[in-house]
Each structure stands twice: as C-alpha cells, then as structure tokens.
Tab-separated table of C-alpha atoms in Angstrom:
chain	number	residue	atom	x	y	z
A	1	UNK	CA	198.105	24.453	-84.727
A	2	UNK	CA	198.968	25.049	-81.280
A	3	UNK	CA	200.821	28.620	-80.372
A	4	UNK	CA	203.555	26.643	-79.578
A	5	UNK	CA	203.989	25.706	-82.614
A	6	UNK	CA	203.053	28.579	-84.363
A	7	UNK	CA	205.740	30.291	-82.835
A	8	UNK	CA	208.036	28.176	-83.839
A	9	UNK	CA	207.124	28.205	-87.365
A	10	UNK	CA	207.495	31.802	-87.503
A	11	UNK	CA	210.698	32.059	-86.151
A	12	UNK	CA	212.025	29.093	-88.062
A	13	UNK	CA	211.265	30.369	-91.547
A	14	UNK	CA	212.889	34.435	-90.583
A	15	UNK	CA	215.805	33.628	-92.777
A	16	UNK	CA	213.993	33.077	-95.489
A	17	UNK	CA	211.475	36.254	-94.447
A	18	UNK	CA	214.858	38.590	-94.514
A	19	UNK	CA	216.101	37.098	-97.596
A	20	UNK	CA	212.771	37.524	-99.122
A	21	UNK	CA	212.658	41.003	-98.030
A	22	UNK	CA	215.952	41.882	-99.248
A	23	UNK	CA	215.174	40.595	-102.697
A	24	UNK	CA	212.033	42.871	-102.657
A	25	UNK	CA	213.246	46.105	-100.877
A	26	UNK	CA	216.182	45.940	-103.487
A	27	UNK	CA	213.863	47.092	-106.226
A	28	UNK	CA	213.279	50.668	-106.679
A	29	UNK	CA	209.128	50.204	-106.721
A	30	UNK	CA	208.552	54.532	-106.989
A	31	UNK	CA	205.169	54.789	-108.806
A	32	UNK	CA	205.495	58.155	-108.561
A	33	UNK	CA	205.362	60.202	-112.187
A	34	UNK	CA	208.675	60.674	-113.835
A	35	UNK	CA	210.031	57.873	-112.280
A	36	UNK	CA	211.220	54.152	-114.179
A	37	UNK	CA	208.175	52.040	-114.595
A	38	UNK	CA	209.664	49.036	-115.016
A	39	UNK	CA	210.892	48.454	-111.157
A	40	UNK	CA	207.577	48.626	-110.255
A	41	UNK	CA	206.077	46.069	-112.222
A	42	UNK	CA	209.312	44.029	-110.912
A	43	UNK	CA	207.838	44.904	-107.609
A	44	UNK	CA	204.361	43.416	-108.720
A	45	UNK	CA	206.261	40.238	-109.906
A	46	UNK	CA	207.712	39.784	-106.839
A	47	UNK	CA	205.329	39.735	-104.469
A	48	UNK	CA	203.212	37.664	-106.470
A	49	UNK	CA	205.862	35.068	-106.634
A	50	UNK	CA	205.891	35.102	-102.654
A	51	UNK	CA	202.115	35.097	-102.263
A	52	UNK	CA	201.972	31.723	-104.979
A	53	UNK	CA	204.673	30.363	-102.533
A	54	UNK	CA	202.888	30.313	-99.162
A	55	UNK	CA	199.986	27.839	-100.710
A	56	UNK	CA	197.316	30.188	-101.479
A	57	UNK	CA	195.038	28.337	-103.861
A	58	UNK	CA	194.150	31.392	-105.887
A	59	UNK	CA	197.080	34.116	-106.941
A	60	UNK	CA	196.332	36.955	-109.965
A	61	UNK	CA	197.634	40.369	-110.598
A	62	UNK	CA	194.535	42.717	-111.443
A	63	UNK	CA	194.437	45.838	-112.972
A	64	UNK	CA	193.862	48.818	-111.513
A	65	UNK	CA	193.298	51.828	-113.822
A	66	UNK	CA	195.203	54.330	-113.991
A	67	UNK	CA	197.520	52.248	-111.973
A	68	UNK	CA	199.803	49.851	-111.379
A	69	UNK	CA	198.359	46.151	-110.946
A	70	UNK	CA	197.247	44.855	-107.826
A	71	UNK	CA	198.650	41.078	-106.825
A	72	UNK	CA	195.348	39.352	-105.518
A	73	UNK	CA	195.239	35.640	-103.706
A	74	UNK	CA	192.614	34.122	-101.654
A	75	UNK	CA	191.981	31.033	-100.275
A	76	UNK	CA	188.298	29.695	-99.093
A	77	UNK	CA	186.696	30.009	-95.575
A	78	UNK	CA	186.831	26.491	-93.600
A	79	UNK	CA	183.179	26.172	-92.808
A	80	UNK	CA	182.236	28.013	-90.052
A	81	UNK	CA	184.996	30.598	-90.050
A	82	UNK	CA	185.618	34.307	-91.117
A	83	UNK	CA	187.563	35.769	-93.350
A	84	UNK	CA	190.156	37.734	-92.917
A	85	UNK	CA	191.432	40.475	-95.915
A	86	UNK	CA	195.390	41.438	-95.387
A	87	UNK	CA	196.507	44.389	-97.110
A	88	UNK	CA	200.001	45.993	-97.806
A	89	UNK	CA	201.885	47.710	-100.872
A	90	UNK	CA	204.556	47.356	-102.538
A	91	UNK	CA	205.248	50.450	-103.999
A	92	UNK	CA	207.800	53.399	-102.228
A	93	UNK	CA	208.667	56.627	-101.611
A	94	UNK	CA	211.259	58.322	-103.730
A	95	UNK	CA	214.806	57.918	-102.229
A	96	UNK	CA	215.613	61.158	-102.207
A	97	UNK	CA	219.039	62.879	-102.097
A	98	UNK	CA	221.821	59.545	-101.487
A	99	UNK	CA	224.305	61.777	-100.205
A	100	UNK	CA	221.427	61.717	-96.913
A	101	UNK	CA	221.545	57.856	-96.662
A	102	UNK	CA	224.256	56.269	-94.839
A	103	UNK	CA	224.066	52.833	-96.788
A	104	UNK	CA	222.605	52.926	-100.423
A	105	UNK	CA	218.611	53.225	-100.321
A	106	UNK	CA	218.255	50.274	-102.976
A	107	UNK	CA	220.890	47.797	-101.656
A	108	UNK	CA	219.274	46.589	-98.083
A	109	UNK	CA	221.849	46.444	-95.680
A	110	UNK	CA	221.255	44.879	-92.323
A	111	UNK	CA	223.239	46.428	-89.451
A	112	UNK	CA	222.543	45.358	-85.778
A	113	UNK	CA	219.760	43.208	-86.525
A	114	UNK	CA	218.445	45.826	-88.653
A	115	UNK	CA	218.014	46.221	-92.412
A	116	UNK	CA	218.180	49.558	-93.836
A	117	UNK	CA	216.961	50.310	-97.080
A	118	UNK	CA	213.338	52.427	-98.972
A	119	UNK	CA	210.803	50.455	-98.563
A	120	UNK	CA	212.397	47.797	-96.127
A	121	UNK	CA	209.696	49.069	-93.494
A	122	UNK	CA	207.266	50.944	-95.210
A	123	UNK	CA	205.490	49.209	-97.040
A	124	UNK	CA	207.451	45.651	-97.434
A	125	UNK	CA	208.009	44.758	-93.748
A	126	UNK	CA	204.105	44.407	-94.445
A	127	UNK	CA	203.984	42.293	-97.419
A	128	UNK	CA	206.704	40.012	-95.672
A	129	UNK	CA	204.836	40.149	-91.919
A	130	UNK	CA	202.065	38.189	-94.049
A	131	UNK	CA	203.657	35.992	-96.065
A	132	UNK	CA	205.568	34.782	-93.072
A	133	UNK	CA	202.561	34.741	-91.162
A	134	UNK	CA	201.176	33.031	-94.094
A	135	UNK	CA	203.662	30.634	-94.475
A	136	UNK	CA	203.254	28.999	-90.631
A	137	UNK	CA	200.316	27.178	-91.835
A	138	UNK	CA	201.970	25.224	-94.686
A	139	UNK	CA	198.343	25.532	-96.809
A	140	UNK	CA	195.918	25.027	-94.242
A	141	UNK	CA	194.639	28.055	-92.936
A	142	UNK	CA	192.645	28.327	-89.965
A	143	UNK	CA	190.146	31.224	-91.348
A	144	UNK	CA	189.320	32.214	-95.146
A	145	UNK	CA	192.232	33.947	-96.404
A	146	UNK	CA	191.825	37.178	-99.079
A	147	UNK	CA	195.168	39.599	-99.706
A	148	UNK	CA	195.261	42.577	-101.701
A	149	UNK	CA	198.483	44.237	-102.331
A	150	UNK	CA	198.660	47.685	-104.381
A	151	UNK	CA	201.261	49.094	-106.098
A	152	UNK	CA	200.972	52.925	-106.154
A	153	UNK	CA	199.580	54.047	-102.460
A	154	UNK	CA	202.527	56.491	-101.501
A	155	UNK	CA	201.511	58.358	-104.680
A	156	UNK	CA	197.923	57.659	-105.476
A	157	UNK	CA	195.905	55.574	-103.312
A	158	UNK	CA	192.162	56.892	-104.394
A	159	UNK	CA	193.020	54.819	-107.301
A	160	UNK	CA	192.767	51.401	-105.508
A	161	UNK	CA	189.320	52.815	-103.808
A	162	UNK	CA	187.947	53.428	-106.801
A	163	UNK	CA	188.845	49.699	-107.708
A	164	UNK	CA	187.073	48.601	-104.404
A	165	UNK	CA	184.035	50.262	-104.833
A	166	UNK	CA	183.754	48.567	-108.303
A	167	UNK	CA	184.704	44.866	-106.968
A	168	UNK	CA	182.799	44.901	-103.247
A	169	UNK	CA	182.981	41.181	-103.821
A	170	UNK	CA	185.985	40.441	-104.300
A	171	UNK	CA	187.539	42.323	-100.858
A	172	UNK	CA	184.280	41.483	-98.745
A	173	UNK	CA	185.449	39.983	-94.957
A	174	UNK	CA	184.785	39.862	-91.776
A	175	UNK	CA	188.418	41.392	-90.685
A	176	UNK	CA	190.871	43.362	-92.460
A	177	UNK	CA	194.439	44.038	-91.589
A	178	UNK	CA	196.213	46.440	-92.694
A	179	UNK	CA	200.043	46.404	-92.377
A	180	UNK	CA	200.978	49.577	-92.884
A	181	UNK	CA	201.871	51.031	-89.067
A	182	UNK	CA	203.543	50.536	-86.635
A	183	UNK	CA	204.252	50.406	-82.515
A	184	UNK	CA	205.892	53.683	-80.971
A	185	UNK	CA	208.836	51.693	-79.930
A	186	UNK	CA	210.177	48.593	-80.576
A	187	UNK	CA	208.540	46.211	-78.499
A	188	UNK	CA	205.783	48.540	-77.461
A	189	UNK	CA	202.699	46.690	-78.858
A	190	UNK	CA	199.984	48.977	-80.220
A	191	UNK	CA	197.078	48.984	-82.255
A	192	UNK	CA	196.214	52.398	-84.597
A	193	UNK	CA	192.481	53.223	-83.923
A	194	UNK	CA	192.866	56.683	-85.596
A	195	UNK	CA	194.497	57.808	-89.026
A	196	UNK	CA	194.464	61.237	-90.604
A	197	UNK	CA	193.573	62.085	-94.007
A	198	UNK	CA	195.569	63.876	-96.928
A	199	UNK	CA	195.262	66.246	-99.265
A	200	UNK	CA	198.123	66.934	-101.539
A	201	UNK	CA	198.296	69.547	-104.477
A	202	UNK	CA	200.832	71.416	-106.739
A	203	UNK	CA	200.542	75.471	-107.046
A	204	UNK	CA	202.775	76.964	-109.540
A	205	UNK	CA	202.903	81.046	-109.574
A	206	UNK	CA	204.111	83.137	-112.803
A	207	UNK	CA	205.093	86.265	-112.748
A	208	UNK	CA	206.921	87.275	-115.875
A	209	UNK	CA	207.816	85.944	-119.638
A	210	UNK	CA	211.242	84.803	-118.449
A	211	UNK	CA	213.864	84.973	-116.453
A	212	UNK	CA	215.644	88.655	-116.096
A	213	UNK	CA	218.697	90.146	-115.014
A	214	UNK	CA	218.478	90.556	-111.206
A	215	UNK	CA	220.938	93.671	-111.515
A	216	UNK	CA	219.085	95.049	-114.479
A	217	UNK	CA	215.835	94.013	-113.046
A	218	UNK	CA	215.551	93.474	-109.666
A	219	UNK	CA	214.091	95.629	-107.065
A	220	UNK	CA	210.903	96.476	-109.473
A	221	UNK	CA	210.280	93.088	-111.439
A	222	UNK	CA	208.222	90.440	-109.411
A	223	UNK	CA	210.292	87.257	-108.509
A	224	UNK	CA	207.860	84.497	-108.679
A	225	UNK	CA	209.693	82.681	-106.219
A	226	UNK	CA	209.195	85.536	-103.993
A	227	UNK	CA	205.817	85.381	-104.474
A	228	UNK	CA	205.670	82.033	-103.430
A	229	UNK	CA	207.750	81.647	-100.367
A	230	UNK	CA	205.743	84.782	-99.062
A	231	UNK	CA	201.982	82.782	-99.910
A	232	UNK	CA	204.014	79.116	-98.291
A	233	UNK	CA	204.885	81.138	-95.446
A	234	UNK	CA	201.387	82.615	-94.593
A	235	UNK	CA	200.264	79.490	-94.406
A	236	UNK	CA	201.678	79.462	-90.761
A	237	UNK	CA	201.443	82.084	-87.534
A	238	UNK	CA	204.715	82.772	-85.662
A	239	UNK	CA	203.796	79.823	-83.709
A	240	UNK	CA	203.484	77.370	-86.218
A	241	UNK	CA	200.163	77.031	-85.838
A	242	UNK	CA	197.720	76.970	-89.129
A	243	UNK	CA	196.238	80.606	-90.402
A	244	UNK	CA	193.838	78.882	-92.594
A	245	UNK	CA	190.069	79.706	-91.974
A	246	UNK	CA	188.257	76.799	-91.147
A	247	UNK	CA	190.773	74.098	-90.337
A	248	UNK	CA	190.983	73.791	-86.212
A	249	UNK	CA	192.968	72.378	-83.944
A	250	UNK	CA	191.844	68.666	-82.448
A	251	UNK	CA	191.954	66.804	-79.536
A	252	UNK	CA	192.998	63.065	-79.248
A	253	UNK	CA	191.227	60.721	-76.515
A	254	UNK	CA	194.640	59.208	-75.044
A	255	UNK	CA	198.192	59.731	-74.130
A	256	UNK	CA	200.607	60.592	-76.763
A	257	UNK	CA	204.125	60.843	-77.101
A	258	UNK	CA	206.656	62.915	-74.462
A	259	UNK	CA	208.241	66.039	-76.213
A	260	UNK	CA	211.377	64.465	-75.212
A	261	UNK	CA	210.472	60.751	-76.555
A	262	UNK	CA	209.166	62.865	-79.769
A	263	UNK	CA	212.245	65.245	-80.154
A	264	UNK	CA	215.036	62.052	-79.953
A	265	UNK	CA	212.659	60.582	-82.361
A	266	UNK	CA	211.883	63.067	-84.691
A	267	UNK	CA	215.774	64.379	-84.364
A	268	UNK	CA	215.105	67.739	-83.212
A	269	UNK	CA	218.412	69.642	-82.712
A	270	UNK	CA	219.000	71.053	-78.992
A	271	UNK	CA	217.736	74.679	-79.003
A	272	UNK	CA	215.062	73.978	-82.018
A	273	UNK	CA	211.489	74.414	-80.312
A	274	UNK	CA	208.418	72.410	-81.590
A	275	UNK	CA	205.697	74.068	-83.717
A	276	UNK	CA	201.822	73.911	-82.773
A	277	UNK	CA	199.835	74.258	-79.658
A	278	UNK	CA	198.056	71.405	-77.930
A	279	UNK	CA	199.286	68.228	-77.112
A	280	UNK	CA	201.479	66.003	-79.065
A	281	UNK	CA	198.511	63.618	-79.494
A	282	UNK	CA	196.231	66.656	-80.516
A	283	UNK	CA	198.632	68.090	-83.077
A	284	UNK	CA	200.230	64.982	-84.416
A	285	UNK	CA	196.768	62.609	-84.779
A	286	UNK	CA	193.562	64.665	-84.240
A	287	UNK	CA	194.486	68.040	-86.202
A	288	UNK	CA	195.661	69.536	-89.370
A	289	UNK	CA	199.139	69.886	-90.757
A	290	UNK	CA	200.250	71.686	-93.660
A	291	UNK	CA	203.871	70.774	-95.148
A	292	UNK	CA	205.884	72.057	-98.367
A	293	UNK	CA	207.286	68.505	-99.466
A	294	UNK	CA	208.550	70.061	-102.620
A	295	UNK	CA	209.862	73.188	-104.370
A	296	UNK	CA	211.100	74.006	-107.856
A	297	UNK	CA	213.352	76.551	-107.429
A	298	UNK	CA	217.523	76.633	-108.741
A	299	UNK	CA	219.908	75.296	-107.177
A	300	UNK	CA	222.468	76.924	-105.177
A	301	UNK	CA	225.360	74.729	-107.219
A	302	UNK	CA	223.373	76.317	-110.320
A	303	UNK	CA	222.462	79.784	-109.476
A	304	UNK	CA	222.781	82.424	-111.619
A	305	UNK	CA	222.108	86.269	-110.969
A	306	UNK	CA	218.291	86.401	-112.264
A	307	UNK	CA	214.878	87.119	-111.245
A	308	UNK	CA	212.385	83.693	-111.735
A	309	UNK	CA	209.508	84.235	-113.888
A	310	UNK	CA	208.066	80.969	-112.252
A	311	UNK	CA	207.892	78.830	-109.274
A	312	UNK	CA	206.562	75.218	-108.356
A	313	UNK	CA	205.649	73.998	-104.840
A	314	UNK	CA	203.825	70.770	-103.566
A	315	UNK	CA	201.706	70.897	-101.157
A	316	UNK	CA	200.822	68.216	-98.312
A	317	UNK	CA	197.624	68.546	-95.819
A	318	UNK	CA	196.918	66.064	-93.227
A	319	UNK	CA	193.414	66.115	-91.908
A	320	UNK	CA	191.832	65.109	-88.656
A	321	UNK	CA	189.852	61.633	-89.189
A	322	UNK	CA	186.618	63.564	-89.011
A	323	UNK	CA	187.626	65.878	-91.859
A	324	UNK	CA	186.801	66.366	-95.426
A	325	UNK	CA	190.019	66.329	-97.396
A	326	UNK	CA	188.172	67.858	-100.392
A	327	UNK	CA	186.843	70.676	-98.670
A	328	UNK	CA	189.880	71.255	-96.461
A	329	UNK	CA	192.407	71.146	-99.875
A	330	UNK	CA	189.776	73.593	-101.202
A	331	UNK	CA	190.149	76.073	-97.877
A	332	UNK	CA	193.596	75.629	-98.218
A	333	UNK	CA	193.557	76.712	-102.045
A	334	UNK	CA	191.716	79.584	-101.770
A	335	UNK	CA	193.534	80.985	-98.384
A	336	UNK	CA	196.494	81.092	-100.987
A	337	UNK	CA	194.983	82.637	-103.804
A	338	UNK	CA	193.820	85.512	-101.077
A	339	UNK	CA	197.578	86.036	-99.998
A	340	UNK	CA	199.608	85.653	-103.162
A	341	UNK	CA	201.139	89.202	-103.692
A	342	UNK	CA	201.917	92.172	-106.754
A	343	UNK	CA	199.125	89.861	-108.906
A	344	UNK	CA	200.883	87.294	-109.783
A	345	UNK	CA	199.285	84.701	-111.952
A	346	UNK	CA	198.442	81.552	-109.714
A	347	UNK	CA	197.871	78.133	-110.525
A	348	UNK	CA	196.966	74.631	-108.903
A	349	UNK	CA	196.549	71.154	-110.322
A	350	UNK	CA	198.022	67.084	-109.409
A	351	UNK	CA	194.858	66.849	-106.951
A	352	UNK	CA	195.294	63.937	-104.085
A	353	UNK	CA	192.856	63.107	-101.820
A	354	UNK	CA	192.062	60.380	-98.952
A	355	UNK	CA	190.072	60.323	-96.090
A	356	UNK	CA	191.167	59.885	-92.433
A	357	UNK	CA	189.547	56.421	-90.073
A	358	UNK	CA	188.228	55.971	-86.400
A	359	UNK	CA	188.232	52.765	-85.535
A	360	UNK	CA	186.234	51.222	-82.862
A	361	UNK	CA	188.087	49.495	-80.173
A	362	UNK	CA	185.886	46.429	-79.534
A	363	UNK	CA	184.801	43.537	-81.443
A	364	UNK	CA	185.789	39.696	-81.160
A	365	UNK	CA	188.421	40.245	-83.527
A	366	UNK	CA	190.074	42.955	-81.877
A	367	UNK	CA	189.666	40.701	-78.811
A	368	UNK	CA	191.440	37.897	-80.699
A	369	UNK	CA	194.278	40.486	-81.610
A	370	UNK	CA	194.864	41.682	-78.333
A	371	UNK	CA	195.292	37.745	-77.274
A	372	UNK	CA	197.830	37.136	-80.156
A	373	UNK	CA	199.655	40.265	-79.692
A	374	UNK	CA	200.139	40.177	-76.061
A	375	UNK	CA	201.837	36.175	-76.341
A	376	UNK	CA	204.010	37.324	-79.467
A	377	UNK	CA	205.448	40.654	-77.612
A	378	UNK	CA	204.520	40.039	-73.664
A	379	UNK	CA	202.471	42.600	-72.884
A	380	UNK	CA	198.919	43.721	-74.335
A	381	UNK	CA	198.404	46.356	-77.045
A	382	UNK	CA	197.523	49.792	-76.317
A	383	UNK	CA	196.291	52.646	-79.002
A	384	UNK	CA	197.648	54.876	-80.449
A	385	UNK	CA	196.457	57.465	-83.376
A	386	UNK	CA	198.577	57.922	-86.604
A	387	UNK	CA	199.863	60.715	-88.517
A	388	UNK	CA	200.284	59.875	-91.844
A	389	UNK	CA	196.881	58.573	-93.919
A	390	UNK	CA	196.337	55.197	-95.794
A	391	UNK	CA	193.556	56.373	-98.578
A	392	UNK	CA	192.371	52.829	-98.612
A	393	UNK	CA	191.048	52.356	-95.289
A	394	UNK	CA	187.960	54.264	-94.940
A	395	UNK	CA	186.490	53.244	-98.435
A	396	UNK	CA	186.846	49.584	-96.610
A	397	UNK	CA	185.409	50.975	-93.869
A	398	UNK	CA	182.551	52.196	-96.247
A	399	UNK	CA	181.996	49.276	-97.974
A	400	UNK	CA	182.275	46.438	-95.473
A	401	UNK	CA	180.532	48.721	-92.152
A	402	UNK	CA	180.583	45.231	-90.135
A	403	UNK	CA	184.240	44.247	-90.922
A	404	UNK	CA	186.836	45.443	-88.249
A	405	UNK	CA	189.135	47.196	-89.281
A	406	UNK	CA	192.736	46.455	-87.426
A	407	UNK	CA	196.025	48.687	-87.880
A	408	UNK	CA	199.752	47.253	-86.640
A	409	UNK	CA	202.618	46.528	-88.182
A	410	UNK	CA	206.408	46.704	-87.932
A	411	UNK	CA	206.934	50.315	-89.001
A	412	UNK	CA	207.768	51.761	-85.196
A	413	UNK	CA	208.446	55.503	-85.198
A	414	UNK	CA	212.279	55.312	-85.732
A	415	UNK	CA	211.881	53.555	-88.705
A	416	UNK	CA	212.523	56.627	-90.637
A	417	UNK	CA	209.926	55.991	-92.921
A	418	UNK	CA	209.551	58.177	-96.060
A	419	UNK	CA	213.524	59.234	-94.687
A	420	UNK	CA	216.888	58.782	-95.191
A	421	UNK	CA	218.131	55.626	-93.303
A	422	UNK	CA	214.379	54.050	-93.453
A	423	UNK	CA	214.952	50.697	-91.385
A	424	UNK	CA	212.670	47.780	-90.001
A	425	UNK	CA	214.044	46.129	-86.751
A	426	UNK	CA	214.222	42.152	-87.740
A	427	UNK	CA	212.738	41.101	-84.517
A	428	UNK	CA	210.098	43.637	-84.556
A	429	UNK	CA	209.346	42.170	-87.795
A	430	UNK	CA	209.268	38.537	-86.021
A	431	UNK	CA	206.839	39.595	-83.616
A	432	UNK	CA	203.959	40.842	-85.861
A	433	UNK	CA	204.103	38.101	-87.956
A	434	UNK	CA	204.216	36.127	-84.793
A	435	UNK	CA	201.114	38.201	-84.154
A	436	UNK	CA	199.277	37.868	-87.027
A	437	UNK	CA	199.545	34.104	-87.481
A	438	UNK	CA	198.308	33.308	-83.903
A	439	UNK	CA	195.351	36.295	-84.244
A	440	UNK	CA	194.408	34.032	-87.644
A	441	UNK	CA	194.091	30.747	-85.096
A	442	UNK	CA	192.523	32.651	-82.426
A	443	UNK	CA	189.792	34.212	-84.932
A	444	UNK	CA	189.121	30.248	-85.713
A	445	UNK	CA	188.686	29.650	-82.343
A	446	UNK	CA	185.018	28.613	-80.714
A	447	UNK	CA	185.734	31.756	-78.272
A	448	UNK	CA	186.180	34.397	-81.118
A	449	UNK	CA	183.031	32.549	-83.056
A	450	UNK	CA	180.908	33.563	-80.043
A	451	UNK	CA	180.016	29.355	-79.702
C-alpha cells in the first residue's frame, strides 16, 4: 500500500474506531481487588472480538496466573520481513469519586471531538490505535504481526512479566510497540525513550484494641492515625523534596516541560508553588517520587468523637529508570519504621514492583517511526521521558536485547489519565494509528531492511 492510501484507510474506518472504542471504554475493566470481576473478563471478550475482526489469522485468550487472561493474535512474517509485537491493556483505573467527573466515567461521552470516559485514553485509545492501524491492511500485512493485550497492568503488571519470561517464544520480535503514552500536546509528536519504575505498598499502623472516647481518652491514648500522618509526612522536607536515605535526585538529558505549560496542565491553583528541586525533566522523569494514593481513615460525613486504634495508607514510589524498585520500596520501608512515633505497632504488605526503561534512540526501526510519524502529524518526533512506569517493558527489554523498543501513543498530558474527566482527543487518536500503519509499511520497506 501506498501512504496515500494508507491514510485514507485510516481515516475512513474512524467511525467505526470511535464506535469501537465506545463499546469498550463503556465497560468498567478495574482488575483491581475488591472490585466486580466480571467487567473485566467483558473487557477480555471485547478486545478479542476486535482483534478476530481485523484478519489476524491466529486470535486466543491465554492465561495469565494470578491474572486476568491475556487476548493473543499473530499473524506470520512475509518472507524477508520483521516482526513487529504491539502491546496495550485493557484493564483501568478505578473511577474514583463520580461527584469529580463531569460526564459519567463508564458512559463515554464525546464532547468537542473528544470522548471522555476511564479508560477512553489510557489504556483503550491503545488497543483501538492498533486495531485501526490493523485494520488498513484488510489481511495483508506488510511485516509479521504478534499483539499481546493484558488485562490487569494498572494493578499488577509483574504478573504479565512473569508470563513472558515463561513464553520467550511466543512475544519474540524484532520491534515492539507499546501504546501506552502519549505526546505532550496534541499534535506535538514524541517518542518516550525513558520510563520510571514503581514501587507500591500498603502500611497499616495499630495502636490500641479499639476505638476510644476522644473526650475520655484523648490527649494520652495514641491515635493511630496520628501516627501515621506524622510517618506520611516525614517522608517529605519543607520543600517537598524526598528525606529518604538513599533515593537522589536525577537529571534528564533534554528539555522538559515549562512550569507554566506544567501548572495549566497539571491544574495548579494560582498561589500553589511546585514541590521538588531540579528541573521539571529531572523531577518528573529521572528522579524519585513518593505519593499517598490512598488512606483509610473516617469520613468527615461519618465522624464520630473517637481516637482510631488503626490506620491504612498506600503507598506509591516512582523510580528513576536506573533504579531498583525492590531496594528503593525496601529504603522507603524501613525510613518509616525509623520515624513511626509512641511505638506503635507497624505493618506493610500488597508488594508491587516494576522496573523503569532507557531506550536507545537509534535503530532502523526508530528511523522508520520517525518517517511515519512525521507524514501522519507534519513534523518529526522529538523525546520525551515519562512519569508513570509500564512493568512490562523492561522484562521485554530483557528478553528480546536486539528488539527496539518504541513508546507513543494517544494519551497526551491533558488526557487526565488515572483522573476525573480522563479524555482521548479523536484526531490525536487518528494520527497514531495513522502512524503506526505507515511505520508497519515503512519497516517492510528495502530501506528499513538495510537492502
């Protein structure tokens, strides 16, 4: 197929791709404990459904254990050419509190020429960026074809590595994507060379049998959530930067965001300063970040006049793509146990690691990207570093050292991913698949071949 005419299969069939990802973002896929299974294996359903209907040959759910299934499709190499491995998932992030959300998180809503809804960019403008790509070659793919979509990365992703490093085989290629990023700004093409890792945790603190009296009580018996907003807090100087031994700042090789560009963006409120020292870059893709993303504790609507006898927390670490998430959740679990106050009894459990990536910039099929990618948006690609971690990516990195390893997608930073009001812009969405179905023709080409 010409580009041409790649083009103009793309754009023909984005009804159908917004339909399609309406269908799937409307299913409340949170693989997160305590939450409905049965969505999720709707989820799974789904996307195999879509992945059968763009002519892949070969189309399986696989178990993953502890887990929920993989969908799986391949289809051969023509002889001669690579193959190419897409990834995506199809699980999400908890909705959160609807009273935030300004349309219903499960009923995708497109305003503007924008759908809002969980999931509709992270992680399902990815699924549907392939199948649309996908779907311009009517069967006949230019380059062997393997997809692997997992169903339980915003919660535990080691699972799926653990699945890769059992079934090398089945994943091997010669180029991976992974759609599961995205550009700064909409229409500001970029590649992510640079990811951090996590480390996530629960402590819980105790500090008496039950719940007392706060007038009886209070002022000599030890409020456990006391306890624990004082250890949280020490986690953090004045400044915002991190207290904990052994986890130091970075520094990121290339331009970041402006602190005004990252304050409309990030919806800082006039007077509010930022935390951290360095530059946005450093703190944001090259350093460590600790964040509370959840706290058991009453509710003010529920309150009553008592001291707690226990307290919850979860705990989030991102870590520079150099660092050890075990030994930095380890640092991190220890610096508490040194701070928490009056003896309290202290304990820590729901482990989640994943390691951070550093891509290299070169190789013919980042060459081939950076063609496809500067015809679908007008401009080429630049990179950029990442934030958040995808615990997939450097166990592929691991196990296929020769692949190359490419990052983009349609998740641009007001996307409001993991947020209320999570959106995907529709055209944005055009344009990488535009992308990704011409890199798959370029990759075929004599020029990326090296004949």
């Amino acid at each position: 197929m010409t580009p041409d005419q790649i083009e103009s299969a793309v754009a023909a069939s984005m009804p159908q791709a917004i339909e399609e990802l309406k269908r799937l973002a409307a299913i409340p896929s949170v693989a997160f404990p305590g939450h409905p299974e049965e969505p999720v294996f709707a989820a799974a359903a789904v996307t195999e459904e879509l992945l059968r209907s763009v002519g892949l040959p070969h189309v399986q759910q696989v178990a993953v254990e502890g887990s929920f299934p993989a969908i799986y499709g391949e289809a051969p190499a023509p002889p001669g050419t690579p193959t190419v491995l897409l990834y995506a998932h199809y699980d999400v992030q908890p909705a959160g509190d609807p009273a935030s959300w300004r349309t219903p998180p499960f009923e995708p809503t497109l305003i503007d020429g924008r759908l809002y809804g969980r999931g509709c960019a992270d992680d399902k403008s990815g699924i549907i960026s392939h199948i649309t790509a996908l779907r311009a070659f009517q069967g006949r793919f230019p380059v062997g074809i393997k997809v692997i979509i997992e169903g339980q990365e915003e919660y535990a992703g080691e699972r799926l590595e653990a699945f890769v490093e059992r079934n090398p085989d089945l994943l091997r290629a010669d180029a991976i994507v992974v759609a599961d990023t995205g550009n700064p700004r909409v229409g500001d093409p970029a590649v992510t060379t640079s990811l951090r890792g996590m480390a996530a945790f629960t402590i819980e603190v105790r500090s008496l049998k039950e719940a007392v009296h706060s007038g009886s009580f209070g002022g000599a018996a030890p409020d456990a959530l006391a306890a624990l907003m004082r250890m949280l807090t020490a986690l953090h100087d004045d400044n915002g930067d991190i207290r904990v031994p052994g986890l130091p700042r970075g520094s990121f090789l290339g331009h970041g965001p402006s602190e005004e560009e990252f304050r409309k963006t990030a919806g800082v409120l006039d007077g509010v300063s930022l935390v951290g020292s360095g530059s946005l870059a450093d703190r944001l893709w090259s350093s460590y970040a600790i964040t509370v993303t959840g706290l058991d504790v009453p509710t003010v609507s529920g309150a009553v006049n008592a001291v707690q006898p226990v307290s919850r927390a979860r705990v989030t670490v991102r870590v520079p793509p150099a660092g050890d998430p075990k030994t930095t959740v380890n640092a991190v679990v220890e610096f508490l146990r040194q701070v928490a106050p009056w003896g309290v009894q202290v304990s820590f459990g729901d482990f989640t690691v994943g390691s951070g990536f550093q891509a290299d910039s070169g190789g013919k099929a980042r060459s081939a990207l950076n063609r496809a990618m500067e015809r679908a948006f007008g401009r080429p690609p630049r990179d950029v570093g990442a934030g958040g971690s995808i615990p997939l990516v450097n166990t592929l990195l691991k196990q296929f050292p020769a692949a190359e390893i490419l990052l983009f997608g349609a998740e641009d930073e007001d996307a409001a991913i993991h947020a209320p009001n999570e959106r995907v812009d529709l055209e944005e969405l055009r344009k990488v698949a535009t992308t990704e179905a011409l890199f798959l023709q370029e990759l075929s080409l004599p020029s990326a071949l090296g004949i």
